[in-house]
Coordinates of C-alpha atoms and ligand atoms in Angstrom, one line a residue:
X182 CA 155.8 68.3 -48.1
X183 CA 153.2 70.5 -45.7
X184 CA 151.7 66.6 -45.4
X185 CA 154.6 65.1 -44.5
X186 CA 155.4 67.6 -41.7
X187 CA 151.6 67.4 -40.5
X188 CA 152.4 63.7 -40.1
X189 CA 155.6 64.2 -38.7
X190 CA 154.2 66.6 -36.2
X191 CA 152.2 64.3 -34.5
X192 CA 154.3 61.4 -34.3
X193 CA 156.1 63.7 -32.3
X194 CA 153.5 65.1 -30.2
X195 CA 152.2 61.2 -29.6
X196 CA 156.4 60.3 -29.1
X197 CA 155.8 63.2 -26.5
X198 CA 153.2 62.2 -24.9
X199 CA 155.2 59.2 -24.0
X200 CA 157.7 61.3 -22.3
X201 CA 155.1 63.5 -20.6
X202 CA 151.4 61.9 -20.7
X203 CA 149.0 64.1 -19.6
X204 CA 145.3 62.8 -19.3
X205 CA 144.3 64.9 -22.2
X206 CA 146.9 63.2 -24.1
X207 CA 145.3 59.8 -24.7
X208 CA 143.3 58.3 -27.3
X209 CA 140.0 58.8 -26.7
X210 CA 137.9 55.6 -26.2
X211 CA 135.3 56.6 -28.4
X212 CA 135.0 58.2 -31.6
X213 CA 133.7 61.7 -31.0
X214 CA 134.6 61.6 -27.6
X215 CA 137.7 64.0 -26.3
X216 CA 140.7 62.2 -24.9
X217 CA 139.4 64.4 -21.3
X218 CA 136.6 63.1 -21.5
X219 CA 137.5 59.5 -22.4
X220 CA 139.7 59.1 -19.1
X221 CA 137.3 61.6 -16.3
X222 CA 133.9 61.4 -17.5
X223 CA 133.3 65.4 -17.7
X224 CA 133.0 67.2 -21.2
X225 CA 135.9 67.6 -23.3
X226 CA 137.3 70.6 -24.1
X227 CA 135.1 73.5 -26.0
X228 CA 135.8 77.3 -26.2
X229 CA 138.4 79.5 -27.8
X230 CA 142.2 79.8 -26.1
X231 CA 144.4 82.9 -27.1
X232 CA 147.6 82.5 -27.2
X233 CA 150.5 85.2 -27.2
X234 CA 153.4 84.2 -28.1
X235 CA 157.1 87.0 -27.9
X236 CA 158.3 87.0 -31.0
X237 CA 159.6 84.2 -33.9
X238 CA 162.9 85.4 -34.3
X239 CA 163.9 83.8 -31.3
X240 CA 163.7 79.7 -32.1
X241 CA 161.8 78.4 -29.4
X242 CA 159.0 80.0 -28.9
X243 CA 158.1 78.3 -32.8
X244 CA 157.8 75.5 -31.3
X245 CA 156.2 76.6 -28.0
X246 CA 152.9 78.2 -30.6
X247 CA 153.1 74.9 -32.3
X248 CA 152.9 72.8 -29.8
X249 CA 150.3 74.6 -27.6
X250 CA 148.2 74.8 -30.7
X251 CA 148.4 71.2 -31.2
X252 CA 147.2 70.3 -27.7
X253 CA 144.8 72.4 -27.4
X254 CA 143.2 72.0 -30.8
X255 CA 143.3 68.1 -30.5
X256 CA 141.5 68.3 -27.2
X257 CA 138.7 70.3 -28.9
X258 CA 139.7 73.7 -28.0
X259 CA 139.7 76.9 -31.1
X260 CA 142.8 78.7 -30.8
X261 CA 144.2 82.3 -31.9
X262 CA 148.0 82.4 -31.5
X263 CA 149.5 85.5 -32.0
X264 CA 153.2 86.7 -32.4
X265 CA 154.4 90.1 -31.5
X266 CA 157.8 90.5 -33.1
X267 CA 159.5 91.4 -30.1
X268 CA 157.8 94.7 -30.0
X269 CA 155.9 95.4 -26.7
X270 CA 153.5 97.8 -28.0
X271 CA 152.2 95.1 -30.9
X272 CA 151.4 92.2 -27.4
X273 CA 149.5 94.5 -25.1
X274 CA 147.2 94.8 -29.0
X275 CA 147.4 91.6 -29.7
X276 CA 146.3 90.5 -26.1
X277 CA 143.5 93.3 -25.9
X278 CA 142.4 91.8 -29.6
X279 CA 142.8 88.3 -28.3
X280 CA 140.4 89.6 -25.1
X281 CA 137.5 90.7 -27.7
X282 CA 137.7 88.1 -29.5
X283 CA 136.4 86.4 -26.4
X284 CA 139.0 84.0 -25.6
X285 CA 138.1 81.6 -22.5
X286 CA 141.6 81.9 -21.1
X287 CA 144.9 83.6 -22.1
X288 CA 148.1 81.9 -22.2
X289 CA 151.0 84.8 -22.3
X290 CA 154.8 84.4 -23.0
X291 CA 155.7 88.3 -22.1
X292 CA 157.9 89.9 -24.2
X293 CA 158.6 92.6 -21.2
X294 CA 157.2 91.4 -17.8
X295 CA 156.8 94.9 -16.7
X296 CA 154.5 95.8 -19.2
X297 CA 151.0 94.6 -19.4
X298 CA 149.7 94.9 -16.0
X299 CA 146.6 97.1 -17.9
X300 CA 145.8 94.9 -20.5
X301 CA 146.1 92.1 -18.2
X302 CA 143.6 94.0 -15.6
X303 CA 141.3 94.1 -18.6
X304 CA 141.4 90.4 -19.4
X305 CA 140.6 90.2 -15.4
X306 CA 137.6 92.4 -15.4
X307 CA 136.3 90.4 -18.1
X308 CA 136.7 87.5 -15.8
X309 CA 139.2 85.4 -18.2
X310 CA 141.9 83.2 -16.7
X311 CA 145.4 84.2 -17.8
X312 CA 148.5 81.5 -17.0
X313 CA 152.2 83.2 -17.4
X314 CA 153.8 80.8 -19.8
X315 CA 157.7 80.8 -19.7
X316 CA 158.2 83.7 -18.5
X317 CA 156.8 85.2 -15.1
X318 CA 154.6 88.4 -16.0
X319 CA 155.0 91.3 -13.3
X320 CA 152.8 94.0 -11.0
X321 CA 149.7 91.9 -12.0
X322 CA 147.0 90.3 -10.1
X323 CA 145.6 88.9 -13.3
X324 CA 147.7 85.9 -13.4
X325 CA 146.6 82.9 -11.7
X326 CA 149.1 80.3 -12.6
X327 CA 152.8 80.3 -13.7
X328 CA 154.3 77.2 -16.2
X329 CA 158.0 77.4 -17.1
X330 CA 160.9 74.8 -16.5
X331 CA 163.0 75.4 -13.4
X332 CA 164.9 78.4 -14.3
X333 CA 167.7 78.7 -12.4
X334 CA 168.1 74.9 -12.3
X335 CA 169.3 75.9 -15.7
X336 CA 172.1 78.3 -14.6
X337 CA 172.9 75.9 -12.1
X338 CA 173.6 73.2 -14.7
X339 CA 175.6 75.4 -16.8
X340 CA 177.8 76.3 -13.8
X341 CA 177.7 72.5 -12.8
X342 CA 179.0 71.6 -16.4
X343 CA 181.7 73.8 -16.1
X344 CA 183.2 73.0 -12.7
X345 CA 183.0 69.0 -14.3
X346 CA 183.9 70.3 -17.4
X347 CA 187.3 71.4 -16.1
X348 CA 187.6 69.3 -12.8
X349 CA 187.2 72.3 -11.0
X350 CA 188.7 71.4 -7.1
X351 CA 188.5 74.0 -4.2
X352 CA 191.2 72.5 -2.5
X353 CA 193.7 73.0 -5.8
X354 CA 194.1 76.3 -6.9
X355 CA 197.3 76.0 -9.0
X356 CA 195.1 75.8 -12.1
X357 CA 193.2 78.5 -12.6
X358 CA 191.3 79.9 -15.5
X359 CA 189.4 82.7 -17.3
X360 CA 185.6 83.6 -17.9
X361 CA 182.9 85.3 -19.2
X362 CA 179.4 85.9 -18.5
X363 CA 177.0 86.7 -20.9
X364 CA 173.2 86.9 -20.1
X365 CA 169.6 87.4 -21.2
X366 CA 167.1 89.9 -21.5
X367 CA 166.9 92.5 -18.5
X368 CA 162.7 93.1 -19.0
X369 CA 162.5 89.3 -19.0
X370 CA 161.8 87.7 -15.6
X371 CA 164.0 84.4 -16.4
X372 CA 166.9 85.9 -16.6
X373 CA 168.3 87.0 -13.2
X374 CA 167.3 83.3 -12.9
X375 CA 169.5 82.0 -15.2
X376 CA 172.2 84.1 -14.0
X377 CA 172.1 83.4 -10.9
X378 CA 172.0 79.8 -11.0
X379 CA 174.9 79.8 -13.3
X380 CA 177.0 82.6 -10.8
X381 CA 176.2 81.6 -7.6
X382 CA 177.4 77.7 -8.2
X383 CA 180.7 79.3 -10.0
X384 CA 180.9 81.8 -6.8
X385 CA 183.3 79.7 -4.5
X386 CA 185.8 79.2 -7.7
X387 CA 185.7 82.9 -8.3
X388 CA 185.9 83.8 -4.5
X389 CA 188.8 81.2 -4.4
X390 CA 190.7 82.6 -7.6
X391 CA 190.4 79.8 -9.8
X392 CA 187.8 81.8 -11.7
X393 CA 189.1 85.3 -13.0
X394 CA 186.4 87.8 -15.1
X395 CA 189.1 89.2 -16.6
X396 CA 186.7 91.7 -18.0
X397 CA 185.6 92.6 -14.2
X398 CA 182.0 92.3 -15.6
X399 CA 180.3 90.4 -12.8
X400 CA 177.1 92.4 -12.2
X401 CA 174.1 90.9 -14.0
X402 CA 172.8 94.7 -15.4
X403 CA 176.9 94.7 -17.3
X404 CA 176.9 91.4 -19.1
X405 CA 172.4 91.4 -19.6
X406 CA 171.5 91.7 -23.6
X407 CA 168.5 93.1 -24.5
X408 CA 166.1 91.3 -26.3
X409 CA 167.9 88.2 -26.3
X410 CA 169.9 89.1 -29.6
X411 CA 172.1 87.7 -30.9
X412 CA 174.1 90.6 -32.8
X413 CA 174.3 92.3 -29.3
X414 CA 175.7 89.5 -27.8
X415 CA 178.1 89.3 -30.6
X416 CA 179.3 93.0 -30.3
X417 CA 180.0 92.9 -26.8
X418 CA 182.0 90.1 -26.7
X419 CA 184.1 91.2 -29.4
X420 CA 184.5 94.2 -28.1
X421 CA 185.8 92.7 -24.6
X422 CA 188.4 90.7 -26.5
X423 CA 189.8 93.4 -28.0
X424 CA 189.9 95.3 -24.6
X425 CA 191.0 92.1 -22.5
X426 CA 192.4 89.3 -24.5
X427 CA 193.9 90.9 -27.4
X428 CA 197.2 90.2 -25.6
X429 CA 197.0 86.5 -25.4
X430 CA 194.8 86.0 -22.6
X431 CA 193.5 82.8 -22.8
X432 CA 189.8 82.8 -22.9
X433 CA 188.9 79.4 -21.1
X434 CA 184.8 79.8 -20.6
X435 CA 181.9 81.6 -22.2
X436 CA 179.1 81.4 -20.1
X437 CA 176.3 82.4 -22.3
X438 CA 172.3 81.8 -20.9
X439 CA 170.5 80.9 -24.1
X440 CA 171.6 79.8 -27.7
X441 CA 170.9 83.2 -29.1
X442 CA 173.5 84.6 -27.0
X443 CA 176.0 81.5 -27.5
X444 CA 175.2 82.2 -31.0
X445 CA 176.7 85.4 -31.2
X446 CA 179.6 85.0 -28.4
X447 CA 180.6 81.8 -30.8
X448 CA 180.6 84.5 -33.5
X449 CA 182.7 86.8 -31.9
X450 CA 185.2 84.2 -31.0
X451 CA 185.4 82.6 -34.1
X452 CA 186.2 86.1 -35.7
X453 CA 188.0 88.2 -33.5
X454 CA 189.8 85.4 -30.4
X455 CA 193.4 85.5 -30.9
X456 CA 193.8 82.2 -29.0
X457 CA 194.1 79.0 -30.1
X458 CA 192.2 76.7 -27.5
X459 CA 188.7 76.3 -28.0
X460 CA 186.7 78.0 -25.0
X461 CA 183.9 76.4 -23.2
X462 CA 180.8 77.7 -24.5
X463 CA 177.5 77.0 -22.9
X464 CA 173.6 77.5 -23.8
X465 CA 170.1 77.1 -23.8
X466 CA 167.3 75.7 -25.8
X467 CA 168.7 73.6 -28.5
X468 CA 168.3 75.9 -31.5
X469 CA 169.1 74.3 -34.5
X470 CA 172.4 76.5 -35.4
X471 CA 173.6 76.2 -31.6
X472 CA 172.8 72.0 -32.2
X473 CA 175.1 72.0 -35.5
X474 CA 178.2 73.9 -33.3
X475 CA 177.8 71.6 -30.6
X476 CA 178.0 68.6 -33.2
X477 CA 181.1 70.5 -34.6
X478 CA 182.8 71.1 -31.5
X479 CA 181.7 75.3 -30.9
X480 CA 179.4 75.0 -28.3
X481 CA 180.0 72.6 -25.5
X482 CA 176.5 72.0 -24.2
X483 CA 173.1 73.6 -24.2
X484 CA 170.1 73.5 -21.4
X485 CA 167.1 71.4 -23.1
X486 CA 164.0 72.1 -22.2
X487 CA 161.1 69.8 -23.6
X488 CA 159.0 72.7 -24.6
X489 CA 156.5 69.6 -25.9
X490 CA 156.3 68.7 -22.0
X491 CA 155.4 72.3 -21.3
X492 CA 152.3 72.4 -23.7
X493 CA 150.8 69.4 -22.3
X494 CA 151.3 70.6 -18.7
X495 CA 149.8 74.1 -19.7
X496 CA 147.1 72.2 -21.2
X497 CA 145.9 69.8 -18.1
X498 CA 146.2 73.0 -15.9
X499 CA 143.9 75.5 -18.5
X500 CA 141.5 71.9 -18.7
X501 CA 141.3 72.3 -14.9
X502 CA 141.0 76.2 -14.3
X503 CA 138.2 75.8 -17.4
X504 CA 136.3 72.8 -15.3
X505 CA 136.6 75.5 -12.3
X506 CA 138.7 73.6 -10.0
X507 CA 141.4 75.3 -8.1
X508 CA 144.6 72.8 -9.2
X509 CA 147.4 72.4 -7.0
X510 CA 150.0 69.4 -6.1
X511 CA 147.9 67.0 -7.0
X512 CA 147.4 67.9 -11.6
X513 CA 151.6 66.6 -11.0
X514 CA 150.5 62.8 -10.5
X515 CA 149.0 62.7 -14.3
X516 CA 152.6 63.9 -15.8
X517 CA 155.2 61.0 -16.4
X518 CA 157.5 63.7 -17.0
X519 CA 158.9 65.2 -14.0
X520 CA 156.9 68.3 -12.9
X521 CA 157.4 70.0 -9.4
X522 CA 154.1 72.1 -8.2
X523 CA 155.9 75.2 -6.4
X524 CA 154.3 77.5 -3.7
X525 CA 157.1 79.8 -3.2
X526 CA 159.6 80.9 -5.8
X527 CA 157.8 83.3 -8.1
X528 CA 156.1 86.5 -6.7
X529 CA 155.4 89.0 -9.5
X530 CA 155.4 92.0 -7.0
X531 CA 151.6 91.0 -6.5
X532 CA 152.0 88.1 -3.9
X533 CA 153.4 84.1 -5.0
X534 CA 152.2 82.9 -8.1
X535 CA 151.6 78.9 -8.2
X536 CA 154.0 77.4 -10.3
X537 CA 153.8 74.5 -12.7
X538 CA 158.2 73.6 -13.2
X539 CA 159.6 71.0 -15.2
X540 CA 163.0 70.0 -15.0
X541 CA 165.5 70.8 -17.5
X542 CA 168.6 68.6 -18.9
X543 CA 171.9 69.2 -20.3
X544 CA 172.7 68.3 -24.0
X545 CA 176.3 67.6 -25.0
X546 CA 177.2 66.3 -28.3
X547 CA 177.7 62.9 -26.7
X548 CA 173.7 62.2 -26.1
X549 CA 172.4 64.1 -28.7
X550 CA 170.8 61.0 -30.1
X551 CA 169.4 59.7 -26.8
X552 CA 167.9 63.3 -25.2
X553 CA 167.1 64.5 -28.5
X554 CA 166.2 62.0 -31.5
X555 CA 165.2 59.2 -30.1
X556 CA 162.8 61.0 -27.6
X557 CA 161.5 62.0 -31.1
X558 CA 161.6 65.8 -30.5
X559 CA 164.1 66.4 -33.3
X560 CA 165.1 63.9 -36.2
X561 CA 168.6 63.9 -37.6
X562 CA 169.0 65.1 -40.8
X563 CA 171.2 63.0 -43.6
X564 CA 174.4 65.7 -42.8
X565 CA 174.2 64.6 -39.3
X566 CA 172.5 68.0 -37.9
X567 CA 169.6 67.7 -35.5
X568 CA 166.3 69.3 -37.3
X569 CA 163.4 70.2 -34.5
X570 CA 160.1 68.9 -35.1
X571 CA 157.5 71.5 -34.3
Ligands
LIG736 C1 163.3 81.4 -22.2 C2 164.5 80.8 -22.8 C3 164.9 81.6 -24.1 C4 164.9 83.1 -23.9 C5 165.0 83.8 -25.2 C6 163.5 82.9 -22.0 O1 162.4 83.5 -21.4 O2 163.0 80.8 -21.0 O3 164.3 79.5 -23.1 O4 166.2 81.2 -24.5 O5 163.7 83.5 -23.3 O6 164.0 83.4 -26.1

């Protein structure tokens, strides 16, 4: 079994490497010689990468610590990968552990943004490279790069698949309907992004009065859930349709920011909604539960993001920062997938951080197979569920 997933495992990460080739990503030419060096002539990669991942109750970020491990070890690199159980105190000792240990460079998904501007001045006085991976770390100097999908492209697109969804018209506003917002993490930097791309694109409907928040929850601090979770999110919804919709409100959209939080706004309406109409409910991520409610009709939609593209790009970028170049625009050109190099959306407090973003994409249940299986990032299993590879 463990040999058949090892084998599985990289057929995806060589499917992925179709969708987003990176030059470490080839074979090499020789035996014995790194796919780096194979295709620029200068050594392959040697030295040890830490890597610190949140936590792996939340999906994902299993498959972000597989991936990057993957990538990095098949281009010659050693790698500790840690996971701090959502706990704040555990990263800043897993990073300063990670730092002894004598890593080369960090790669850091922060669990709370705010919180490791010390340990991260340590990993700088010890001269070590850190890049912020997903999630924009805060107050620090330390971090020289920034790799993460565009995040409020994401909130964009679940606004966007709303106003299609129900044929949303500015000019009409004899139809109107009722929402909810439900988003992330306040101590995670993403989030305001996720909100905002999702709010601002639904603003005009709202200002016009085809959108109500019945709830009059609008600010992002009143409809933010900590840690991402998934009971929390289930709580407060079922606590506003008792307050709001116990009276036969119809609920028409759920506007959740990840799958976690779908998860448990899904929940909440499956137990407590006294209506009958099945609300819009959007996500993020493609979990596997949140892909078996959009197959049955829960969830409408969920934001991919190709978390394989995400390793290889973090990859070419800790390969150049390694070599001692200073990479910019021009590392994009040697990703097929699509990969903006951005100047001026992220400051951590600290000045603009360069940013690596790939683009995200919507999945519905009607292209499941396309985006999904036959990109080779997820197989489907015999009861017709999509199972992630990684
Ligand atoms: C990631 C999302 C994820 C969330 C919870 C965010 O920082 O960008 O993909 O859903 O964390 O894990």
């Amino acid at each position: 079994m463990k040999k058949f997933l090892a084998l599985a495992l990289s057929l995806v990460m060589a499917l992925s490497l179709v969708a987003c080739g990176g030059s470490s990503t080839e074979e090499p030419a020789d035996e014995g010689e790194t796919a780096e060096s194979a295709e620029t002539g200068e050594t392959g990669g040697s030295g040890k990468i830490g890597i610190a991942m949140p936590t792996k109750s939340l999906e994902r970020w299993n498959r972000d610590g597989s991936y990057l491990q993957e990538q990095f070890e098949s281009a010659g690199y050693e790698v500790e990968l840690t996971y701090s159980d959502n706990d704040v105190t555990q990263q800043v000792n897993d990073i300063e552990n990670l730092i002894s240990d004598g890593v080369d460079l960090l790669i850091v998904a922060a669990i709370d943004g705010e919180s490791l501007t010390t340990v991260l001045d340590s990993a700088d006085e010890a001269g070590i490279p850190v890049i912020s991976y997903d999630r924009l770390i805060m107050n620090t100097k330390a971090i020289d790069y920034y790799v993460s999908f565009d995040n409020y492209t994401v909130g964009v697109l679940q606004g966007q698949y709303v106003i299609d969804t129900l044929g949303l018209d500015l000019n009409d506003t004899s139809k109107t309907y009722n929402i909810e917002f439900t988003a992330g993490d306040p101590a995670d930097n993403n989030a305001p992004f996720f909100f905002n791309g999702a709010f601002d694109t639904l603003k005009p409907y709202i200002d016009a009065g085809i959108l109500n928040i019945v709830s009059g929850q609008t600010a992002f601090e009143e409809v933010a859930t900590a840690t991402w979770d998934t009971a929390t999110a289930m709580n407060r919804m079922q606590n506003i349709l008792a307050s709001y919709y116990s009276d036969g409100t119809q609920l028409d959209v759920a506007l959740c920011s990840n799958d976690s939080t779908a998860l448990g706004v899904t929940q909440a309406i499956e137990s407590d909604y006294a209506g009958s109409n099945q609300p819009i409910i959007t996500g993020q991520d493609g979990d596997e539960a949140n892909l078996k409610n959009i197959v049955d009709g829960k969830q409408s939609m969920t934001v991919y993001k190709a978390v394989a593209n995400e390793a290889v790009v973090t990859l070419a970028l800790a390969q150049a920062i390694l070599n001692g170049e200073q990479p910019g625009e021009e590392l994009t050109s040697q990703f097929d997938c699509e990969c903006a190099y951005d100047t001026s959306s992220y400051d951590n407090n600290t000045g603009i951080i360069p940013s690596y973003l790939l683009t995200p994409t919507v999945v519905t249940a009607d292209n499941i197979q396309e985006e999904l299986v036959d990109t080779g990032y997820y197989t489907m299993g015999s009861d017709g569920y999509p199972v992630a590879v990684g």
